[in-house]
Short mmCIF file of the N, C-alpha and C atoms (twelve columns), coordinates in Angstrom:
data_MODEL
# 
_entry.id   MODEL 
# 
loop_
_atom_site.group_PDB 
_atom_site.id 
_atom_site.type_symbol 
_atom_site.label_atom_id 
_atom_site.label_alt_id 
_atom_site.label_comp_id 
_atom_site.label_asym_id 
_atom_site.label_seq_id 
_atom_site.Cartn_x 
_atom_site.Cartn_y 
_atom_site.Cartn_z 
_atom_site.pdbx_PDB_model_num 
ATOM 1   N N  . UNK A 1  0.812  -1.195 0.000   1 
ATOM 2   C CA . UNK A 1  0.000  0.000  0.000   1 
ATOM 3   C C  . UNK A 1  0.864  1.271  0.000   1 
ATOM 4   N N  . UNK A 2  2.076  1.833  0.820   1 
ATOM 5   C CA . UNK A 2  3.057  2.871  0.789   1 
ATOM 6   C C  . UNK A 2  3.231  2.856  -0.678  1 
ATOM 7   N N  . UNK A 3  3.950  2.022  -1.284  1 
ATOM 8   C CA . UNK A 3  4.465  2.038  -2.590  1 
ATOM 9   C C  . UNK A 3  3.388  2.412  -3.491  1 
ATOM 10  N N  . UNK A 4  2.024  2.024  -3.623  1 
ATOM 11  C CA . UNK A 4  0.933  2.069  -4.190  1 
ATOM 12  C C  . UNK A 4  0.953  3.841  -3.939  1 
ATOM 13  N N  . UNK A 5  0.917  4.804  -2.740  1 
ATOM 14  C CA . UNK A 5  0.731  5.746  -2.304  1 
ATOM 15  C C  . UNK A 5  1.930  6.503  -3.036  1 
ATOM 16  N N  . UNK A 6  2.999  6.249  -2.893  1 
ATOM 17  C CA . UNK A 6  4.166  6.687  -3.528  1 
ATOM 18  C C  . UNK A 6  4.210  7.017  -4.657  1 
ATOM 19  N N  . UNK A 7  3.723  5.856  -5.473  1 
ATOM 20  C CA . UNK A 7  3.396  6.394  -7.191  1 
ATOM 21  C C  . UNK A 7  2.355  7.110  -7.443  1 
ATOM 22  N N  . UNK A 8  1.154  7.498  -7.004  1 
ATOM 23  C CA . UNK A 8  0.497  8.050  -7.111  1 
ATOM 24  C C  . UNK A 8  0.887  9.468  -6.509  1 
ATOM 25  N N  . UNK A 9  1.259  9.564  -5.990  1 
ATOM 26  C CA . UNK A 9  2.091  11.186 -5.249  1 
ATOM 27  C C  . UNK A 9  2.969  11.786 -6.107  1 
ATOM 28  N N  . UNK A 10 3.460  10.646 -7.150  1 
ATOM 29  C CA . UNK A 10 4.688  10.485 -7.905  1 
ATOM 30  C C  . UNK A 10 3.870  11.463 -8.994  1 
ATOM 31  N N  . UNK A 11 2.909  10.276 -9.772  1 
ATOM 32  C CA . UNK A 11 2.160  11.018 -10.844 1 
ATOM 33  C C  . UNK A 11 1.322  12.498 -11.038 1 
ATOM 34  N N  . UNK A 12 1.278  12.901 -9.368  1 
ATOM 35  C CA . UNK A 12 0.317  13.807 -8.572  1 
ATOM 36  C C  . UNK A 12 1.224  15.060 -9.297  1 
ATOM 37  N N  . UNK A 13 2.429  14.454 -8.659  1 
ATOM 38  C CA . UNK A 13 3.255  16.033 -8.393  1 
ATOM 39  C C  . UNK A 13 4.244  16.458 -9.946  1 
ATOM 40  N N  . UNK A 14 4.137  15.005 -10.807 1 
ATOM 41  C CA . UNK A 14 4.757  15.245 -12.161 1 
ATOM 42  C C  . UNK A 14 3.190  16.190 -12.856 1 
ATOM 43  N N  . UNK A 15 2.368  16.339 -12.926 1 
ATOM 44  C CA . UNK A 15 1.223  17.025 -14.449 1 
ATOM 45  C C  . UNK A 15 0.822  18.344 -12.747 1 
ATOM 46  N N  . UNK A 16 1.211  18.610 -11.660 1 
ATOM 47  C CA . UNK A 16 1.275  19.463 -11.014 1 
ATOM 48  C C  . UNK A 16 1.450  20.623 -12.066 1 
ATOM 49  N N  . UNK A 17 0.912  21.778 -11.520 1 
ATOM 50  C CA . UNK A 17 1.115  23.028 -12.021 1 
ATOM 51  C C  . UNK A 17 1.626  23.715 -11.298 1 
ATOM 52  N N  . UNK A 18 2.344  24.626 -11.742 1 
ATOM 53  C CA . UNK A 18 3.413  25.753 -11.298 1 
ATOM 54  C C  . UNK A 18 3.158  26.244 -10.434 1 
ATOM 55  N N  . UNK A 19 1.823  26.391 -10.675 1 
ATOM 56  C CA . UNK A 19 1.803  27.420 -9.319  1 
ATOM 57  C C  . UNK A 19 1.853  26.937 -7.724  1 
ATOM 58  N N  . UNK A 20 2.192  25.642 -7.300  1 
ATOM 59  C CA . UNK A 20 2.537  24.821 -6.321  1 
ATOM 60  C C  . UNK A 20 3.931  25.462 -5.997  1 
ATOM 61  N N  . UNK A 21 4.479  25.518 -5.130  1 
ATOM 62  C CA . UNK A 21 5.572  25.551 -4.486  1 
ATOM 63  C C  . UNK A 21 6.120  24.544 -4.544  1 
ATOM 64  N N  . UNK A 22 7.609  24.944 -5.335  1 
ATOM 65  C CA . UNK A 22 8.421  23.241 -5.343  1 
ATOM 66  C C  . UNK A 22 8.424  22.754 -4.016  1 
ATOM 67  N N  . UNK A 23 8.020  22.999 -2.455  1 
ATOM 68  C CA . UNK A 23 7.781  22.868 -1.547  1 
ATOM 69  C C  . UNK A 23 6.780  22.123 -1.410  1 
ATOM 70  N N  . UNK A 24 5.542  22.351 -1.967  1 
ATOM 71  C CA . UNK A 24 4.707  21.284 -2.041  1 
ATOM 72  C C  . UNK A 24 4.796  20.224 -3.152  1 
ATOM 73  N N  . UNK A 25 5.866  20.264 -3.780  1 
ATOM 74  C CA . UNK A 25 5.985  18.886 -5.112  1 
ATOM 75  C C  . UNK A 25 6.890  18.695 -4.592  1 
ATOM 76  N N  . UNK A 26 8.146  18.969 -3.873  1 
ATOM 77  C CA . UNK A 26 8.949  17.879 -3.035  1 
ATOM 78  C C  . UNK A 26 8.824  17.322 -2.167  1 
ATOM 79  N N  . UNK A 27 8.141  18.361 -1.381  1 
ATOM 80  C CA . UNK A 27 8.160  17.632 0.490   1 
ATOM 81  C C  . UNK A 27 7.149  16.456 0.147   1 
ATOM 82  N N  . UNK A 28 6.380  16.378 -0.483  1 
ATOM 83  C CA . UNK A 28 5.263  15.108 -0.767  1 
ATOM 84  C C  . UNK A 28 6.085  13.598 -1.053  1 
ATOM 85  N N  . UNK A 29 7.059  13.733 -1.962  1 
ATOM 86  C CA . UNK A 29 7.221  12.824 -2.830  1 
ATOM 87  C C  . UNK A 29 8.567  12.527 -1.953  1 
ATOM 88  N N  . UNK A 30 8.944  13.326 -1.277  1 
ATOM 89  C CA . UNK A 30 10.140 12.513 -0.324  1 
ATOM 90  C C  . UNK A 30 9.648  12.000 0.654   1 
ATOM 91  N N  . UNK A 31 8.791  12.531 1.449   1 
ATOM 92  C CA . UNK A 31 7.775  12.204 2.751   1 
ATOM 93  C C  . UNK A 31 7.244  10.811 2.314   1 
ATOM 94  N N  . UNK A 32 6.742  10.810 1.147   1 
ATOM 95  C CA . UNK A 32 6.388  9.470  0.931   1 
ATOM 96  C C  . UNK A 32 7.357  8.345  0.492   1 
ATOM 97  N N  . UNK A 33 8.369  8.623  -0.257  1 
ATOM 98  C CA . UNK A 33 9.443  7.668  -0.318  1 
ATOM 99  C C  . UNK A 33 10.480 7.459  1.061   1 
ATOM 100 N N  . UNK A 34 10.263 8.495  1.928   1 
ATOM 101 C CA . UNK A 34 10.756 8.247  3.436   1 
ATOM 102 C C  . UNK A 34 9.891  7.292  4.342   1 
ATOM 103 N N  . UNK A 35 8.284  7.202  3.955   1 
ATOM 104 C CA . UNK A 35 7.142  6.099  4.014   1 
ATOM 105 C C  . UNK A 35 7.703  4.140  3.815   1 
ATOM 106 N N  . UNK A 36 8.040  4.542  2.855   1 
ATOM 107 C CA . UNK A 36 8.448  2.929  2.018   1 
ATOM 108 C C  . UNK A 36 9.604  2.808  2.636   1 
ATOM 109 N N  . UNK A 37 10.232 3.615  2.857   1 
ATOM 110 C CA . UNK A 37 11.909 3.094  3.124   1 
ATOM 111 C C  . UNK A 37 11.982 2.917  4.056   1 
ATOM 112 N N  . UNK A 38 11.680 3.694  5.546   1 
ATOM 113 C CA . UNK A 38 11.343 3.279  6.561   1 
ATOM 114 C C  . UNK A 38 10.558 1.909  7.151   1 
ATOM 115 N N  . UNK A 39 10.042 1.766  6.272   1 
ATOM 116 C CA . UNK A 39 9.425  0.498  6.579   1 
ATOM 117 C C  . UNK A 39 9.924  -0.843 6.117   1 
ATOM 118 N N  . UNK A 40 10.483 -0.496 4.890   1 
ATOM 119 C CA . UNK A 40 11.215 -1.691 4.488   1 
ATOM 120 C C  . UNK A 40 12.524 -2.037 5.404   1 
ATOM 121 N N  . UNK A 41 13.022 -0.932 5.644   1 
ATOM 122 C CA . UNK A 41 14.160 -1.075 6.980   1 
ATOM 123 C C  . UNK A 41 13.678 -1.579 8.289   1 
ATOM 124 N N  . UNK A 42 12.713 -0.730 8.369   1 
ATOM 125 C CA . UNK A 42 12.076 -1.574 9.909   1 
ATOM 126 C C  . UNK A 42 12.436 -2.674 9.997   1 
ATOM 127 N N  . UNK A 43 11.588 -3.748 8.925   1 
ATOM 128 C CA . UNK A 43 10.977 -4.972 8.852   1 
ATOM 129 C C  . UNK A 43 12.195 -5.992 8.706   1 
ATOM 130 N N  . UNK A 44 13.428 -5.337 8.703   1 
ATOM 131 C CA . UNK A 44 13.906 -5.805 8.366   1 
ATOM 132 C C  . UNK A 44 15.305 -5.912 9.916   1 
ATOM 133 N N  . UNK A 45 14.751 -5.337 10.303  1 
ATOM 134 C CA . UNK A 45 15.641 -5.084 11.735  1 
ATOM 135 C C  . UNK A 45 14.940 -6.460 13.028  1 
ATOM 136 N N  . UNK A 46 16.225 -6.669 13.699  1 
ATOM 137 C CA . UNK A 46 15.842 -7.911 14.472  1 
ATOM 138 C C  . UNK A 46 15.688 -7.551 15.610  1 
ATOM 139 N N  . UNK A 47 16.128 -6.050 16.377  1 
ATOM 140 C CA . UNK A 47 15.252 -5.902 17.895  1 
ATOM 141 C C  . UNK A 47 14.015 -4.962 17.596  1 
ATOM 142 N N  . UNK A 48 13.109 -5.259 18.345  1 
ATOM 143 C CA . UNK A 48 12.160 -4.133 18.416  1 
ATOM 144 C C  . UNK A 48 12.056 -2.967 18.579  1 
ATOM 145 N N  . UNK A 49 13.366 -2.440 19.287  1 
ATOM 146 C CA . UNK A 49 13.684 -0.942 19.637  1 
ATOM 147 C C  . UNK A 49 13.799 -0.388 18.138  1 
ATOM 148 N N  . UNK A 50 14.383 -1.390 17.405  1 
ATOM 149 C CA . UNK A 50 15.172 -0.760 16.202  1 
ATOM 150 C C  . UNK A 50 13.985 -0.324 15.169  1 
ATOM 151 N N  . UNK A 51 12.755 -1.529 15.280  1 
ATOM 152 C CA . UNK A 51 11.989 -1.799 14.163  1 
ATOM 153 C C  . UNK A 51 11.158 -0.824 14.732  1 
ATOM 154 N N  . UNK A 52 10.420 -0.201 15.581  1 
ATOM 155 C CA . UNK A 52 9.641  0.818  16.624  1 
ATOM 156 C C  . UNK A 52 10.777 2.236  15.667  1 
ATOM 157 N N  . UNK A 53 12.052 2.522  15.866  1 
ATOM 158 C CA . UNK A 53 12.372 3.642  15.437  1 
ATOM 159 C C  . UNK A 53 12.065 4.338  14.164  1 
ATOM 160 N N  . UNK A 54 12.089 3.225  12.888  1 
ATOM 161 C CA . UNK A 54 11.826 3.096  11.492  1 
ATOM 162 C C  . UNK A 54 10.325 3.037  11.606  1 
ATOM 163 N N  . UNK A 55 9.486  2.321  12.016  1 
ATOM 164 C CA . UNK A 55 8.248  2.444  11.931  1 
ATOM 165 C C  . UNK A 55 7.490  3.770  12.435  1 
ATOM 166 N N  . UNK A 56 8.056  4.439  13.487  1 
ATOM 167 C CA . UNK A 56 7.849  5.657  13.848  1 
ATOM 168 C C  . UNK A 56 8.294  7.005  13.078  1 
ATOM 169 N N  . UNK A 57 9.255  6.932  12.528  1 
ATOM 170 C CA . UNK A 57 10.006 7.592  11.370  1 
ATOM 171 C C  . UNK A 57 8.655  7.541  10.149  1 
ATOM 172 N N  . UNK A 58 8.287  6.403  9.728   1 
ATOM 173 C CA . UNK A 58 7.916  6.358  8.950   1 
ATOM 174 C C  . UNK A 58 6.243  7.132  8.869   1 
ATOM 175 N N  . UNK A 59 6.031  6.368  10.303  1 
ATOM 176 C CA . UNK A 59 4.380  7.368  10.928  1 
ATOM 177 C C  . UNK A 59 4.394  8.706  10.637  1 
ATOM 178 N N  . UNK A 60 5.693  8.962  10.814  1 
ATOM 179 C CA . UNK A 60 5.842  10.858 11.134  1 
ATOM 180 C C  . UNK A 60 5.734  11.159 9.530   1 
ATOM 181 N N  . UNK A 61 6.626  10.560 8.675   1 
ATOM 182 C CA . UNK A 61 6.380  10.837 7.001   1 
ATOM 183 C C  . UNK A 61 5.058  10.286 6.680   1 
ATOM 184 N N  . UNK A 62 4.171  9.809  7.015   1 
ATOM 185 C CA . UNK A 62 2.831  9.702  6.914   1 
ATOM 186 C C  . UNK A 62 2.042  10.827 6.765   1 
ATOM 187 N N  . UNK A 63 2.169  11.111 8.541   1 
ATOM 188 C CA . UNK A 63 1.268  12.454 8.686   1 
ATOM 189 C C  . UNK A 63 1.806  13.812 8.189   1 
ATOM 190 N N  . UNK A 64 3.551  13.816 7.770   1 
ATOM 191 C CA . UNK A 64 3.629  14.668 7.428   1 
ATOM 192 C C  . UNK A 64 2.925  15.130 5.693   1 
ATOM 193 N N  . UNK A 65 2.993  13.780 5.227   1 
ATOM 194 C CA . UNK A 65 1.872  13.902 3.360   1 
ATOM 195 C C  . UNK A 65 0.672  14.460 3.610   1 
ATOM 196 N N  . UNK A 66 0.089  13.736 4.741   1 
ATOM 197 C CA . UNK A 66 -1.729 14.625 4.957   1 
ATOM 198 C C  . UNK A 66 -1.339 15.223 5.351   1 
ATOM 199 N N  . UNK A 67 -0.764 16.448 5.904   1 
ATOM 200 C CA . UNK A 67 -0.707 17.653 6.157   1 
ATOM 201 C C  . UNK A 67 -1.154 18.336 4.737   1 
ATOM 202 N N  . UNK A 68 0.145  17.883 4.103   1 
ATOM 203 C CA . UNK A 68 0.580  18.576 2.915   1 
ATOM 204 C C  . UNK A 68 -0.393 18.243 1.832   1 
ATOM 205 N N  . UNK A 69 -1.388 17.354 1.591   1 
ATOM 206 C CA . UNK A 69 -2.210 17.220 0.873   1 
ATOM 207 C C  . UNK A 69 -3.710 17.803 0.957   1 
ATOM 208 N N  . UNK A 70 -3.768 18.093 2.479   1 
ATOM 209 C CA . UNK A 70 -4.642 18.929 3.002   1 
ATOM 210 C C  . UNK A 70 -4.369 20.557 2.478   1 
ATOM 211 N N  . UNK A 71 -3.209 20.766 2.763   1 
ATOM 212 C CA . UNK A 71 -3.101 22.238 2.185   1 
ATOM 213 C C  . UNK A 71 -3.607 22.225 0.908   1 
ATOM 214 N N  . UNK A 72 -2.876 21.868 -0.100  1 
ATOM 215 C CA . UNK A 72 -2.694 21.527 -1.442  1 
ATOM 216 C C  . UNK A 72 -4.289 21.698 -2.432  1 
ATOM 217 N N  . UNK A 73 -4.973 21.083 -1.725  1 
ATOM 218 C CA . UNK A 73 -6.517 20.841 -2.543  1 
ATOM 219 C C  . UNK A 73 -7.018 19.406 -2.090  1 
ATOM 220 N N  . UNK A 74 -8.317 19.645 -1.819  1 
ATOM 221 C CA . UNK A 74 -9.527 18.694 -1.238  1 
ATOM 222 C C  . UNK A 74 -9.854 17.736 -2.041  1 
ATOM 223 N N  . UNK A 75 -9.024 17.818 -3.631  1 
ATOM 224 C CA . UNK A 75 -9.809 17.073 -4.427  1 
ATOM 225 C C  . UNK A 75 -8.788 15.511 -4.310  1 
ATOM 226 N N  . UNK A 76 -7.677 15.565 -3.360  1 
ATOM 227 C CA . UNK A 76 -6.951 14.279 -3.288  1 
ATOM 228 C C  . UNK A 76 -7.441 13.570 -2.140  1 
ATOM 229 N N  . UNK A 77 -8.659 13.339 -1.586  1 
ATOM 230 C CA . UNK A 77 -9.121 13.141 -0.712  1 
ATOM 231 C C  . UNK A 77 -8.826 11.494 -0.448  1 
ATOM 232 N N  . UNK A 78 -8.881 11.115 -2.099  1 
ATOM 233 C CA . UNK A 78 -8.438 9.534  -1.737  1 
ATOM 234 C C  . UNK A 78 -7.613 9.031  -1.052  1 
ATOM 235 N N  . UNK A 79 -6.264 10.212 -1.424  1 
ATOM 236 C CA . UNK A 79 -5.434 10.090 -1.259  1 
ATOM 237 C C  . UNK A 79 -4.783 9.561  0.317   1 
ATOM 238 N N  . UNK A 80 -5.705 11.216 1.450   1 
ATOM 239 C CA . UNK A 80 -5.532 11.125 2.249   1 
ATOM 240 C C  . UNK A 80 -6.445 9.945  3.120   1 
ATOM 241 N N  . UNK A 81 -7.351 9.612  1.928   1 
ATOM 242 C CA . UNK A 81 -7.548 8.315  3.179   1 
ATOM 243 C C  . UNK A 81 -6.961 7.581  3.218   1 
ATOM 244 N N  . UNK A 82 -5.866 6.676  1.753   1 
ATOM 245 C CA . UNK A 82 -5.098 5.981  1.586   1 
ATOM 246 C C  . UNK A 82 -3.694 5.884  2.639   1 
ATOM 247 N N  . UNK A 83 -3.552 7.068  2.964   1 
ATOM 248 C CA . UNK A 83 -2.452 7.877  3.941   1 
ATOM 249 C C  . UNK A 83 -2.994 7.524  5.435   1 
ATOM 250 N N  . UNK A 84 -3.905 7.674  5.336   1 
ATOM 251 C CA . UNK A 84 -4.948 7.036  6.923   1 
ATOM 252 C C  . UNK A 84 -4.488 5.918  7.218   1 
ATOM 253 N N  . UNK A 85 -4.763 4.710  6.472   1 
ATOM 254 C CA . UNK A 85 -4.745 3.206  6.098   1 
ATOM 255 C C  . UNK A 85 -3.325 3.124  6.590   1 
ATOM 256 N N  . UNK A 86 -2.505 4.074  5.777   1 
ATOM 257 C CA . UNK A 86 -0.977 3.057  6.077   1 
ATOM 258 C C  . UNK A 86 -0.717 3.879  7.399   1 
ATOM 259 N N  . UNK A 87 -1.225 5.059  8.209   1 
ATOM 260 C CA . UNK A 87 -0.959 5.324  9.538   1 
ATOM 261 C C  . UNK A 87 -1.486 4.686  10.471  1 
ATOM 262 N N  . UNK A 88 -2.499 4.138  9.900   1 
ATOM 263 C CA . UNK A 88 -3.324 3.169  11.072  1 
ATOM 264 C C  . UNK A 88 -2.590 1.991  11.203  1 
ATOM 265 N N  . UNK A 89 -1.975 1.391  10.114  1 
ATOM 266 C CA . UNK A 89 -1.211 -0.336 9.831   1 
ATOM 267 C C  . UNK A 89 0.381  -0.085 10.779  1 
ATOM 268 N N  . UNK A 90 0.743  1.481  10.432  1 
ATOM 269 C CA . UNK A 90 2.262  1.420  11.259  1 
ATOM 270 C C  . UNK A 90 2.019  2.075  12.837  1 
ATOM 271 N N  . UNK A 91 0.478  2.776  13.114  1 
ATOM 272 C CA . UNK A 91 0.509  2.688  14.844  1 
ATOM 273 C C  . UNK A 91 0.277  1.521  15.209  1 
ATOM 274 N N  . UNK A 92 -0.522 0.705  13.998  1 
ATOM 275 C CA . UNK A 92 -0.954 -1.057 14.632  1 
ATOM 276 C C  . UNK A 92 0.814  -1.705 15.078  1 
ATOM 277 N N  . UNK A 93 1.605  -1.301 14.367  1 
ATOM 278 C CA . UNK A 93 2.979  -2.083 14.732  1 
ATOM 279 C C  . UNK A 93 3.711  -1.465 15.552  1 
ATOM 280 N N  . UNK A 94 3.515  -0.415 16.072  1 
ATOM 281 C CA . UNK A 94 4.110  0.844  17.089  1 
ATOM 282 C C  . UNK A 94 3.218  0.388  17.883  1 
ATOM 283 N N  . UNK A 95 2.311  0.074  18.486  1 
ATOM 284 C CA . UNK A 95 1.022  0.176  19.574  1 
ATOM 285 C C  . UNK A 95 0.358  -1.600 19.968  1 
ATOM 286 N N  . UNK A 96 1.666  -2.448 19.655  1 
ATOM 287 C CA . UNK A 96 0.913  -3.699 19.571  1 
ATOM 288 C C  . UNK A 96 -0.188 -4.345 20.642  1 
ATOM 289 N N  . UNK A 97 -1.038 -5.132 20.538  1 
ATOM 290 C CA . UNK A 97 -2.045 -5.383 22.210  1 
ATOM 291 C C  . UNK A 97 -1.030 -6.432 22.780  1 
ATOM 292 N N  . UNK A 98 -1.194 -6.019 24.240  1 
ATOM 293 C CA . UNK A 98 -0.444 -6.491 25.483  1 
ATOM 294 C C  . UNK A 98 -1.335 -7.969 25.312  1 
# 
């Protein structure tokens, strides 16, 4: 699903128009490739402290895209629910039940 989110942010911010702030066509498309990468590192780490740091990293580049897609225009709404989904899946692995 990140990666799914990624290309679509990808395609978002390539037919973007000018009048965006390269601020809002970068910070998106790194925030979200900081999404995938973080997580693929996590998952890939063998203590939990480690995999909790990357997965939290990655939460934070989550919410930092809905921020930024919120500014941007209402009409990516998919987007940000899609962005929901993968914040809800990495507090599910940050927040596990006792």
């Amino acid at each position: 699903m990140p990666r799914i989110f990624l290309n679509r942010l990808i395609q978002i911010c390539s037919k973007s128009e000018r009048r965006l702030s390269s601020l809002f066509m970068d910070r998106p498309l790194r925030a979200s490739s900081s999404i995938v990468l973080n997580i693929s590192e996590g998952s890939g780490r063998m203590s939990n402290k480690d995999q909790r740091r990357f997965y939290s990293i990655a939460f934070g580049s989550t919410r930092e895209v809905q921020s930024i897609l919120d500014i941007i225009d209402e009409q990516y709404v998919d987007l940000i629910k899609t962005a929901d989904s993968v914040a809800a899946c990495l507090y599910r692995l940050l927040n596990p039940k006792k």
